[in-house]
mmCIF file of C-alpha atoms and ligand atoms in Angstrom:
data_model
loop_
_atom_site.group_PDB
_atom_site.id
_atom_site.type_symbol
_atom_site.label_atom_id
_atom_site.label_comp_id
_atom_site.label_asym_id
_atom_site.label_seq_id
_atom_site.Cartn_x
_atom_site.Cartn_y
_atom_site.Cartn_z
ATOM 1 C CA MET G 1046 22.198 8.919 4.409
ATOM 2 C CA THR G 1047 21.848 6.983 7.684
ATOM 3 C CA THR G 1048 22.775 3.340 7.397
ATOM 4 C CA VAL G 1049 22.044 1.592 10.660
ATOM 5 C CA LEU G 1050 23.138 -2.008 10.431
ATOM 6 C CA GLU G 1051 22.486 -3.106 13.994
ATOM 7 C CA PHE G 1052 20.268 -2.129 16.895
ATOM 8 C CA ASP G 1053 21.386 -2.247 20.533
ATOM 9 C CA LEU G 1054 19.310 -4.500 22.743
ATOM 10 C CA ASN G 1055 18.647 -3.349 26.322
ATOM 11 C CA ASN G 1056 21.429 -5.623 27.645
ATOM 12 C CA GLY G 1057 24.082 -4.285 25.259
ATOM 13 C CA VAL G 1058 23.919 -7.207 22.823
ATOM 14 C CA ARG G 1059 23.618 -6.023 19.217
ATOM 15 C CA ILE G 1060 21.118 -7.402 16.708
ATOM 16 C CA PRO G 1061 21.214 -6.855 12.928
ATOM 17 C CA VAL G 1062 18.392 -4.544 11.806
ATOM 18 C CA ILE G 1063 17.152 -7.187 9.361
ATOM 19 C CA GLY G 1064 16.996 -10.956 9.556
ATOM 20 C CA LEU G 1065 15.549 -13.746 7.456
ATOM 21 C CA GLY G 1066 12.182 -15.038 8.660
ATOM 22 C CA VAL G 1067 11.330 -18.690 8.054
ATOM 23 C CA PHE G 1068 7.698 -18.870 9.204
ATOM 24 C CA GLN G 1069 5.882 -21.149 6.708
ATOM 25 C CA THR G 1070 9.154 -22.021 4.999
ATOM 26 C CA PRO G 1071 8.889 -25.761 4.328
ATOM 27 C CA PRO G 1072 11.760 -27.735 5.904
ATOM 28 C CA ALA G 1073 12.862 -28.911 2.446
ATOM 29 C CA GLU G 1074 13.381 -25.286 1.335
ATOM 30 C CA THR G 1075 14.778 -23.884 4.564
ATOM 31 C CA THR G 1076 18.455 -24.803 4.254
ATOM 32 C CA ALA G 1077 18.710 -23.209 0.801
ATOM 33 C CA ALA G 1078 16.879 -20.044 1.932
ATOM 34 C CA VAL G 1079 19.218 -19.649 4.912
ATOM 35 C CA GLU G 1080 22.298 -20.269 2.779
ATOM 36 C CA THR G 1081 21.141 -17.716 0.197
ATOM 37 C CA ALA G 1082 20.410 -15.130 2.872
ATOM 38 C CA LEU G 1083 23.800 -15.540 4.524
ATOM 39 C CA LYS G 1084 25.481 -15.288 1.120
ATOM 40 C CA VAL G 1085 23.818 -11.940 0.322
ATOM 41 C CA GLY G 1086 24.714 -10.443 3.692
ATOM 42 C CA TYR G 1087 21.995 -11.301 6.224
ATOM 43 C CA ARG G 1088 23.444 -12.160 9.630
ATOM 44 C CA HIS G 1089 20.262 -12.951 11.543
ATOM 45 C CA ILE G 1090 17.827 -15.863 11.211
ATOM 46 C CA ASP G 1091 14.520 -15.954 13.077
ATOM 47 C CA THR G 1092 12.946 -19.386 13.487
ATOM 48 C CA ALA G 1093 10.698 -21.097 16.063
ATOM 49 C CA ALA G 1094 10.203 -24.570 17.483
ATOM 50 C CA ALA G 1095 6.688 -24.453 16.041
ATOM 51 C CA TYR G 1096 7.939 -23.829 12.487
ATOM 52 C CA LEU G 1097 9.461 -27.326 12.524
ATOM 53 C CA ASN G 1098 12.497 -26.184 10.533
ATOM 54 C CA GLU G 1099 15.133 -25.521 13.218
ATOM 55 C CA ARG G 1100 17.188 -28.506 12.039
ATOM 56 C CA GLU G 1101 17.317 -27.126 8.489
ATOM 57 C CA VAL G 1102 18.169 -23.635 9.746
ATOM 58 C CA GLY G 1103 21.154 -25.173 11.551
ATOM 59 C CA GLU G 1104 22.197 -26.954 8.375
ATOM 60 C CA GLY G 1105 22.035 -23.704 6.369
ATOM 61 C CA ILE G 1106 24.197 -21.976 8.968
ATOM 62 C CA ARG G 1107 26.806 -24.735 8.832
ATOM 63 C CA ARG G 1108 26.830 -24.789 5.033
ATOM 64 C CA SER G 1109 27.423 -21.021 4.911
ATOM 65 C CA GLY G 1110 30.929 -21.574 6.264
ATOM 66 C CA LEU G 1111 30.574 -18.428 8.394
ATOM 67 C CA PRO G 1112 31.891 -18.534 11.946
ATOM 68 C CA ARG G 1113 29.142 -19.196 14.490
ATOM 69 C CA GLU G 1114 29.648 -15.822 16.183
ATOM 70 C CA ALA G 1115 28.995 -13.964 12.914
ATOM 71 C CA ILE G 1116 25.349 -15.083 12.904
ATOM 72 C CA PHE G 1117 22.563 -13.999 15.258
ATOM 73 C CA VAL G 1118 20.244 -16.965 15.822
ATOM 74 C CA GLU G 1119 16.787 -16.503 17.303
ATOM 75 C CA THR G 1120 14.147 -19.110 18.091
ATOM 76 C CA LYS G 1121 10.916 -19.386 20.078
ATOM 77 C CA ILE G 1122 9.487 -21.702 22.707
ATOM 78 C CA TRP G 1123 5.998 -22.973 21.893
ATOM 79 C CA VAL G 1124 3.192 -22.814 24.510
ATOM 80 C CA THR G 1125 3.039 -26.587 25.118
ATOM 81 C CA ASP G 1126 6.641 -26.292 26.342
ATOM 82 C CA TYR G 1127 5.757 -23.565 28.866
ATOM 83 C CA GLY G 1128 6.545 -24.306 32.507
ATOM 84 C CA SER G 1129 9.773 -24.380 34.424
ATOM 85 C CA LYS G 1130 11.174 -27.798 33.471
ATOM 86 C CA GLN G 1131 9.313 -27.917 30.168
ATOM 87 C CA THR G 1132 10.881 -24.670 28.928
ATOM 88 C CA LEU G 1133 14.386 -25.743 29.915
ATOM 89 C CA HIS G 1134 13.734 -28.929 27.970
ATOM 90 C CA GLY G 1135 12.320 -26.868 25.079
ATOM 91 C CA PHE G 1136 15.654 -25.033 24.947
ATOM 92 C CA GLU G 1137 17.545 -28.351 24.876
ATOM 93 C CA LYS G 1138 15.356 -29.550 21.980
ATOM 94 C CA ALA G 1139 15.989 -26.313 20.075
ATOM 95 C CA ILE G 1140 19.778 -26.308 20.426
ATOM 96 C CA ALA G 1141 19.969 -30.006 19.560
ATOM 97 C CA LYS G 1142 17.976 -29.432 16.358
ATOM 98 C CA LEU G 1143 19.918 -26.290 15.460
ATOM 99 C CA GLY G 1144 23.212 -27.995 16.306
ATOM 100 C CA LEU G 1145 24.297 -25.032 18.449
ATOM 101 C CA GLU G 1146 25.487 -24.656 22.010
ATOM 102 C CA GLN G 1147 24.263 -21.150 22.668
ATOM 103 C CA LEU G 1148 21.431 -19.047 21.240
ATOM 104 C CA ASP G 1149 21.592 -15.326 20.605
ATOM 105 C CA LEU G 1150 17.935 -14.734 21.401
ATOM 106 C CA LEU G 1151 15.269 -17.029 22.849
ATOM 107 C CA ILE G 1152 11.709 -15.766 23.140
ATOM 108 C CA LEU G 1153 8.276 -17.004 24.201
ATOM 109 C CA HIS G 1154 6.097 -17.468 21.112
ATOM 110 C CA GLN G 1155 3.058 -15.816 22.726
ATOM 111 C CA PRO G 1156 1.312 -15.394 26.047
ATOM 112 C CA ALA G 1157 -0.542 -18.577 27.038
ATOM 113 C CA VAL G 1158 -3.782 -16.789 27.744
ATOM 114 C CA GLY G 1159 -5.861 -18.826 30.208
ATOM 115 C CA ALA G 1160 -2.654 -20.398 31.622
ATOM 116 C CA PHE G 1161 -0.636 -17.304 32.339
ATOM 117 C CA ASP G 1162 1.088 -18.875 35.351
ATOM 118 C CA ARG G 1163 2.769 -21.247 32.893
ATOM 119 C CA THR G 1164 3.863 -18.272 30.813
ATOM 120 C CA ILE G 1165 5.505 -16.730 33.869
ATOM 121 C CA ALA G 1166 7.208 -20.030 34.737
ATOM 122 C CA ALA G 1167 8.426 -20.276 31.120
ATOM 123 C CA TYR G 1168 9.861 -16.766 31.216
ATOM 124 C CA LYS G 1169 11.602 -17.520 34.520
ATOM 125 C CA ALA G 1170 13.206 -20.526 32.818
ATOM 126 C CA LEU G 1171 14.465 -18.140 30.107
ATOM 127 C CA GLU G 1172 15.907 -15.970 32.876
ATOM 128 C CA LYS G 1173 17.784 -18.990 34.213
ATOM 129 C CA LEU G 1174 19.150 -19.821 30.744
ATOM 130 C CA TYR G 1175 20.244 -16.199 30.431
ATOM 131 C CA ALA G 1176 21.914 -16.205 33.861
ATOM 132 C CA ASP G 1177 23.711 -19.429 32.932
ATOM 133 C CA GLY G 1178 24.991 -17.944 29.661
ATOM 134 C CA ARG G 1179 23.092 -20.421 27.481
ATOM 135 C CA VAL G 1180 21.346 -17.546 25.657
ATOM 136 C CA ARG G 1181 22.691 -14.044 25.048
ATOM 137 C CA ALA G 1182 19.283 -12.359 25.277
ATOM 138 C CA ILE G 1183 15.668 -13.267 26.071
ATOM 139 C CA GLY G 1184 12.330 -11.836 25.081
ATOM 140 C CA VAL G 1185 8.727 -12.375 24.087
ATOM 141 C CA SER G 1186 6.447 -12.311 21.089
ATOM 142 C CA ASN G 1187 2.837 -11.250 20.646
ATOM 143 C CA PHE G 1188 2.652 -9.600 24.068
ATOM 144 C CA THR G 1189 -0.043 -6.955 23.782
ATOM 145 C CA PRO G 1190 -0.289 -4.020 26.207
ATOM 146 C CA THR G 1191 -2.708 -6.271 28.174
ATOM 147 C CA TRP G 1192 -0.105 -8.957 28.834
ATOM 148 C CA LEU G 1193 3.192 -7.111 28.859
ATOM 149 C CA PRO G 1194 2.625 -5.294 32.209
ATOM 150 C CA ARG G 1195 1.387 -8.516 33.826
ATOM 151 C CA LEU G 1196 4.599 -10.226 32.791
ATOM 152 C CA LEU G 1197 6.779 -7.302 33.884
ATOM 153 C CA ASP G 1198 5.164 -7.397 37.338
ATOM 154 C CA GLU G 1199 6.456 -10.940 37.899
ATOM 155 C CA ILE G 1200 9.909 -11.059 36.352
ATOM 156 C CA GLU G 1201 13.430 -9.659 36.786
ATOM 157 C CA VAL G 1202 15.011 -9.457 33.327
ATOM 158 C CA ILE G 1203 13.159 -7.022 31.059
ATOM 159 C CA PRO G 1204 12.578 -8.692 27.673
ATOM 160 C CA ALA G 1205 15.090 -7.531 25.071
ATOM 161 C CA VAL G 1206 12.479 -7.755 22.306
ATOM 162 C CA ASN G 1207 8.760 -8.127 21.738
ATOM 163 C CA GLN G 1208 8.065 -9.570 18.299
ATOM 164 C CA ILE G 1209 4.627 -8.467 17.120
ATOM 165 C CA GLU G 1210 2.623 -8.350 13.892
ATOM 166 C CA LEU G 1211 3.506 -5.021 12.325
ATOM 167 C CA HIS G 1212 3.101 -3.773 8.764
ATOM 168 C CA PRO G 1213 1.528 -0.680 7.195
ATOM 169 C CA TYR G 1214 -2.012 -2.071 7.628
ATOM 170 C CA TYR G 1215 -1.454 -2.942 11.320
ATOM 171 C CA VAL G 1216 0.815 -0.466 13.014
ATOM 172 C CA GLN G 1217 0.012 -1.216 16.696
ATOM 173 C CA LYS G 1218 1.020 2.209 18.036
ATOM 174 C CA ALA G 1219 -0.005 1.303 21.615
ATOM 175 C CA SER G 1220 2.083 -1.848 21.580
ATOM 176 C CA GLN G 1221 5.065 -0.013 20.098
ATOM 177 C CA ALA G 1222 4.749 2.653 22.810
ATOM 178 C CA ALA G 1223 4.507 0.029 25.582
ATOM 179 C CA ASN G 1224 7.648 -1.680 24.280
ATOM 180 C CA ALA G 1225 9.530 1.601 23.975
ATOM 181 C CA ALA G 1226 8.532 2.670 27.491
ATOM 182 C CA HIS G 1227 10.432 -0.343 28.843
ATOM 183 C CA GLY G 1228 13.396 -0.232 26.463
ATOM 184 C CA ILE G 1229 12.116 -3.317 24.621
ATOM 185 C CA LEU G 1230 12.995 -3.469 20.916
ATOM 186 C CA THR G 1231 9.955 -3.995 18.688
ATOM 187 C CA GLN G 1232 10.553 -6.737 16.130
ATOM 188 C CA ALA G 1233 8.057 -6.685 13.289
ATOM 189 C CA TRP G 1234 6.679 -10.020 12.122
ATOM 190 C CA SER G 1235 5.091 -10.090 8.678
ATOM 191 C CA PRO G 1236 6.917 -6.775 8.133
ATOM 192 C CA ILE G 1237 5.918 -6.461 4.485
ATOM 193 C CA GLY G 1238 2.381 -7.531 5.304
ATOM 194 C CA GLY G 1239 2.640 -10.997 3.780
ATOM 195 C CA ILE G 1240 -0.181 -11.968 6.103
ATOM 196 C CA THR G 1241 -2.478 -9.493 4.305
ATOM 197 C CA SER G 1242 -2.141 -11.495 1.085
ATOM 198 C CA TYR G 1243 -1.767 -15.096 2.266
ATOM 199 C CA GLY G 1244 -4.458 -14.438 4.834
ATOM 200 C CA GLY G 1245 -4.389 -14.754 8.582
ATOM 201 C CA SER G 1246 -7.389 -15.187 10.812
ATOM 202 C CA GLY G 1247 -9.486 -13.027 8.497
ATOM 203 C CA GLY G 1248 -8.494 -14.792 5.253
ATOM 204 C CA PRO G 1249 -6.775 -13.081 2.339
ATOM 205 C CA GLY G 1250 -7.659 -9.442 1.944
ATOM 206 C CA LYS G 1251 -6.260 -6.315 0.315
ATOM 207 C CA SER G 1252 -2.500 -6.806 0.060
ATOM 208 C CA THR G 1253 0.107 -4.307 1.228
ATOM 209 C CA LEU G 1254 2.281 -5.431 -1.689
ATOM 210 C CA THR G 1255 -0.167 -3.954 -4.216
ATOM 211 C CA ASP G 1256 -1.208 -0.912 -2.181
ATOM 212 C CA PRO G 1257 -1.303 2.169 -4.496
ATOM 213 C CA THR G 1258 0.290 4.546 -1.964
ATOM 214 C CA LEU G 1259 3.111 2.124 -1.220
ATOM 215 C CA ARG G 1260 3.652 1.533 -4.937
ATOM 216 C CA GLU G 1261 3.804 5.251 -5.615
ATOM 217 C CA LEU G 1262 6.235 5.960 -2.752
ATOM 218 C CA ALA G 1263 8.389 2.986 -3.707
ATOM 219 C CA ALA G 1264 8.520 3.960 -7.376
ATOM 220 C CA ALA G 1265 9.694 7.474 -6.455
ATOM 221 C CA HIS G 1266 12.816 5.865 -4.958
ATOM 222 C CA GLY G 1267 13.222 3.235 -7.682
ATOM 223 C CA LYS G 1268 12.452 0.586 -5.052
ATOM 224 C CA SER G 1269 9.794 -2.110 -4.578
ATOM 225 C CA PRO G 1270 6.915 -1.867 -2.069
ATOM 226 C CA ALA G 1271 8.634 -4.577 0.018
ATOM 227 C CA GLN G 1272 11.868 -2.554 0.167
ATOM 228 C CA LEU G 1273 9.899 0.594 1.019
ATOM 229 C CA MET G 1274 8.125 -1.120 3.923
ATOM 230 C CA LEU G 1275 11.363 -2.575 5.295
ATOM 231 C CA ARG G 1276 13.034 0.831 5.116
ATOM 232 C CA TRP G 1277 10.016 2.400 6.897
ATOM 233 C CA HIS G 1278 10.475 -0.056 9.775
ATOM 234 C CA ILE G 1279 14.187 0.329 10.266
ATOM 235 C CA GLN G 1280 14.075 4.133 10.041
ATOM 236 C CA GLN G 1281 11.475 4.043 12.828
ATOM 237 C CA GLY G 1282 13.699 1.792 14.931
ATOM 238 C CA ARG G 1283 12.006 -1.546 14.391
ATOM 239 C CA GLN G 1284 13.868 -4.742 13.609
ATOM 240 C CA VAL G 1285 12.457 -6.746 10.661
ATOM 241 C CA ILE G 1286 12.372 -10.412 9.652
ATOM 242 C CA PRO G 1287 10.854 -10.670 6.149
ATOM 243 C CA LYS G 1288 10.213 -14.235 4.995
ATOM 244 C CA SER G 1289 11.063 -15.438 1.526
ATOM 245 C CA THR G 1290 12.197 -18.687 -0.049
ATOM 246 C CA ASN G 1291 12.855 -17.023 -3.398
ATOM 247 C CA PRO G 1292 16.556 -16.126 -3.900
ATOM 248 C CA ALA G 1293 15.805 -12.935 -5.853
ATOM 249 C CA ARG G 1294 13.334 -11.717 -3.221
ATOM 250 C CA ILE G 1295 15.680 -12.665 -0.363
ATOM 251 C CA ALA G 1296 18.310 -10.433 -2.010
ATOM 252 C CA GLU G 1297 15.784 -7.692 -2.825
ATOM 253 C CA ASN G 1298 14.665 -7.488 0.798
ATOM 254 C CA PHE G 1299 18.248 -6.920 1.947
ATOM 255 C CA ASP G 1300 18.877 -4.146 -0.580
ATOM 256 C CA ILE G 1301 17.467 -1.347 1.576
ATOM 257 C CA PHE G 1302 20.527 0.586 2.657
ATOM 258 C CA ASP G 1303 20.892 2.990 -0.269
ATOM 259 C CA PHE G 1304 17.836 5.213 0.135
ATOM 260 C CA GLU G 1305 16.114 7.228 2.826
ATOM 261 C CA LEU G 1306 12.466 8.116 3.421
ATOM 262 C CA SER G 1307 11.440 11.614 4.472
ATOM 263 C CA ARG G 1308 9.305 12.320 7.551
ATOM 264 C CA ASP G 1309 6.391 12.992 5.265
ATOM 265 C CA GLU G 1310 6.825 9.685 3.468
ATOM 266 C CA LEU G 1311 7.053 7.815 6.781
ATOM 267 C CA ALA G 1312 3.867 9.539 7.934
ATOM 268 C CA ARG G 1313 2.029 8.607 4.727
ATOM 269 C CA ILE G 1314 2.879 4.953 5.374
ATOM 270 C CA ASP G 1315 1.809 5.208 9.030
ATOM 271 C CA ALA G 1316 -1.525 6.609 7.841
ATOM 272 C CA LEU G 1317 -2.362 3.361 6.011
ATOM 273 C CA ASP G 1318 -3.076 1.624 9.342
ATOM 274 C CA THR G 1319 -6.438 -0.159 9.349
ATOM 275 C CA GLY G 1320 -6.221 -1.309 12.974
ATOM 276 C CA LYS G 1321 -7.054 -4.841 11.792
ATOM 277 C CA ARG G 1322 -4.766 -7.689 12.758
ATOM 278 C CA GLY G 1323 -4.112 -10.679 10.516
ATOM 279 C CA GLY G 1324 -2.873 -12.985 13.283
ATOM 280 C CA PRO G 1325 -4.824 -14.430 16.204
ATOM 281 C CA ASP G 1326 -6.219 -12.216 18.960
ATOM 282 C CA GLN G 1327 -3.733 -12.654 21.809
ATOM 283 C CA ASP G 1328 -6.146 -11.237 24.349
ATOM 284 C CA VAL G 1329 -8.491 -14.223 24.182
ATOM 285 C CA PRO G 1330 -7.625 -17.876 24.926
ATOM 286 C CA GLN G 1331 -6.586 -19.899 21.857
ATOM 287 C CA PRO G 1332 -7.080 -23.505 23.034
ATOM 288 C CA GLN G 1333 -5.925 -24.876 19.668
ATOM 289 C CA PHE G 1334 -2.394 -23.656 20.505
ATOM 290 C CA PHE G 1335 -2.233 -26.441 23.069
ATOM 291 C CA ASP G 1336 -3.076 -29.189 20.550
ATOM 292 C CA PHE G 1337 0.368 -28.960 19.050
ATOM 293 C CA GLN G 1338 3.422 -30.665 20.591
ATOM 294 C CA ILE G 1339 7.021 -29.918 19.661
ATOM 295 C CA PRO G 1340 8.823 -33.125 18.665
ATOM 296 C CA GLU G 1341 11.905 -34.270 20.537
ATOM 297 C CA ALA G 1342 15.237 -33.590 18.850
HETATM 298 P P1 A2P V 1004 8.051 -15.881 -1.163
HETATM 299 O O1 A2P V 1004 8.606 -16.748 -0.045
HETATM 300 O O2 A2P V 1004 7.545 -16.688 -2.310
HETATM 301 O O3 A2P V 1004 8.990 -14.786 -1.567
HETATM 302 P P2 A2P V 1004 5.963 -11.417 5.454
HETATM 303 O O4 A2P V 1004 7.347 -11.776 5.944
HETATM 304 O O5 A2P V 1004 5.660 -9.963 5.585
HETATM 305 O O6 A2P V 1004 4.887 -12.276 6.084
HETATM 306 O O7 A2P V 1004 5.918 -11.717 3.879
HETATM 307 C C1 A2P V 1004 6.153 -12.989 3.399
HETATM 308 C C2 A2P V 1004 5.375 -13.207 2.114
HETATM 309 O O8 A2P V 1004 5.748 -12.228 1.145
HETATM 310 C C3 A2P V 1004 5.676 -14.542 1.510
HETATM 311 O O9 A2P V 1004 4.501 -14.991 0.887
HETATM 312 C C4 A2P V 1004 6.778 -14.238 0.482
HETATM 313 O O10 A2P V 1004 6.706 -15.170 -0.575
HETATM 314 C C5 A2P V 1004 6.397 -12.850 0.012
HETATM 315 N N1 A2P V 1004 7.544 -11.994 -0.294
HETATM 316 C C6 A2P V 1004 8.740 -11.942 0.353
HETATM 317 N N2 A2P V 1004 9.520 -10.975 -0.146
HETATM 318 C C7 A2P V 1004 8.827 -10.397 -1.156
HETATM 319 C C8 A2P V 1004 9.096 -9.342 -2.048
HETATM 320 N N3 A2P V 1004 10.244 -8.679 -2.026
HETATM 321 N N4 A2P V 1004 8.133 -9.020 -2.960
HETATM 322 C C9 A2P V 1004 6.955 -9.680 -2.995
HETATM 323 N N5 A2P V 1004 6.628 -10.693 -2.155
HETATM 324 C C10 A2P V 1004 7.548 -11.040 -1.241
#
């Protein structure tokens, strides 16, 4: 039985293999979700300026009573805060809302397609924050193999992570390979395919959570489809951030360290890939991203 509890980032910082995601977690429910997660053993929270719940994440962390250094805190800069000064200010807004002095991981929420110079300037601001010790690691999210090399051509510090949509219906082999080629850890967002049921750009479709193959494989281990999918990720070296506001499901999603999937089982899950994303296409401009401003702290 292999029980990997942390992954090494490319700068030597360690990240828990599983964290709590709070995308779409309403602010009023965020503090309780974070507190519950920390109580059952999670030590990583992934939020974003654009989720508008950083303040409540900070409150949950404080209420847990755990020492600051026991918890890995990750947040994301939104595109309207891209640019040299803007991104430094975006960091100040984030730490003020979280009530923290230093972040464990700060990433760009996505490439600003159509304004890529601002994306580069934003990443260079992350590099400065990293050099100054304000953040322990930096990275990106939603950088496809189109955008990743363009970023790497312009910057010094290789991203520690690239957080991308990844679940059994959207496996993104090319993106995973591009990340791996540069020593970038792939973080899976919507790791249990929540986006396949609540609907992304394509609206609700067939849900991973009721997939017959996943149900069959999960049942053989006495586990749920969500637990099976999370185990599939971590055995293949991907970090996961399942979202839940439900205490029982928060606990269920963390209970994945007492079983192991065979190569054949992993391959059967890989084979469910449809090649269809639920989130927005990052290779085309998304002007609506720029309609949204992040409030001051
Ligand atoms: P809820 O917050 O009510 O638990 P993802 O992180 O892959 O996008 O999935 C998140 C979605 O999946 C949310 O709608 C969440 O709802 C639901 N969810 C989270 N954990 C589980 C679980 N163990 N079983 C079923 N649904 C889950």
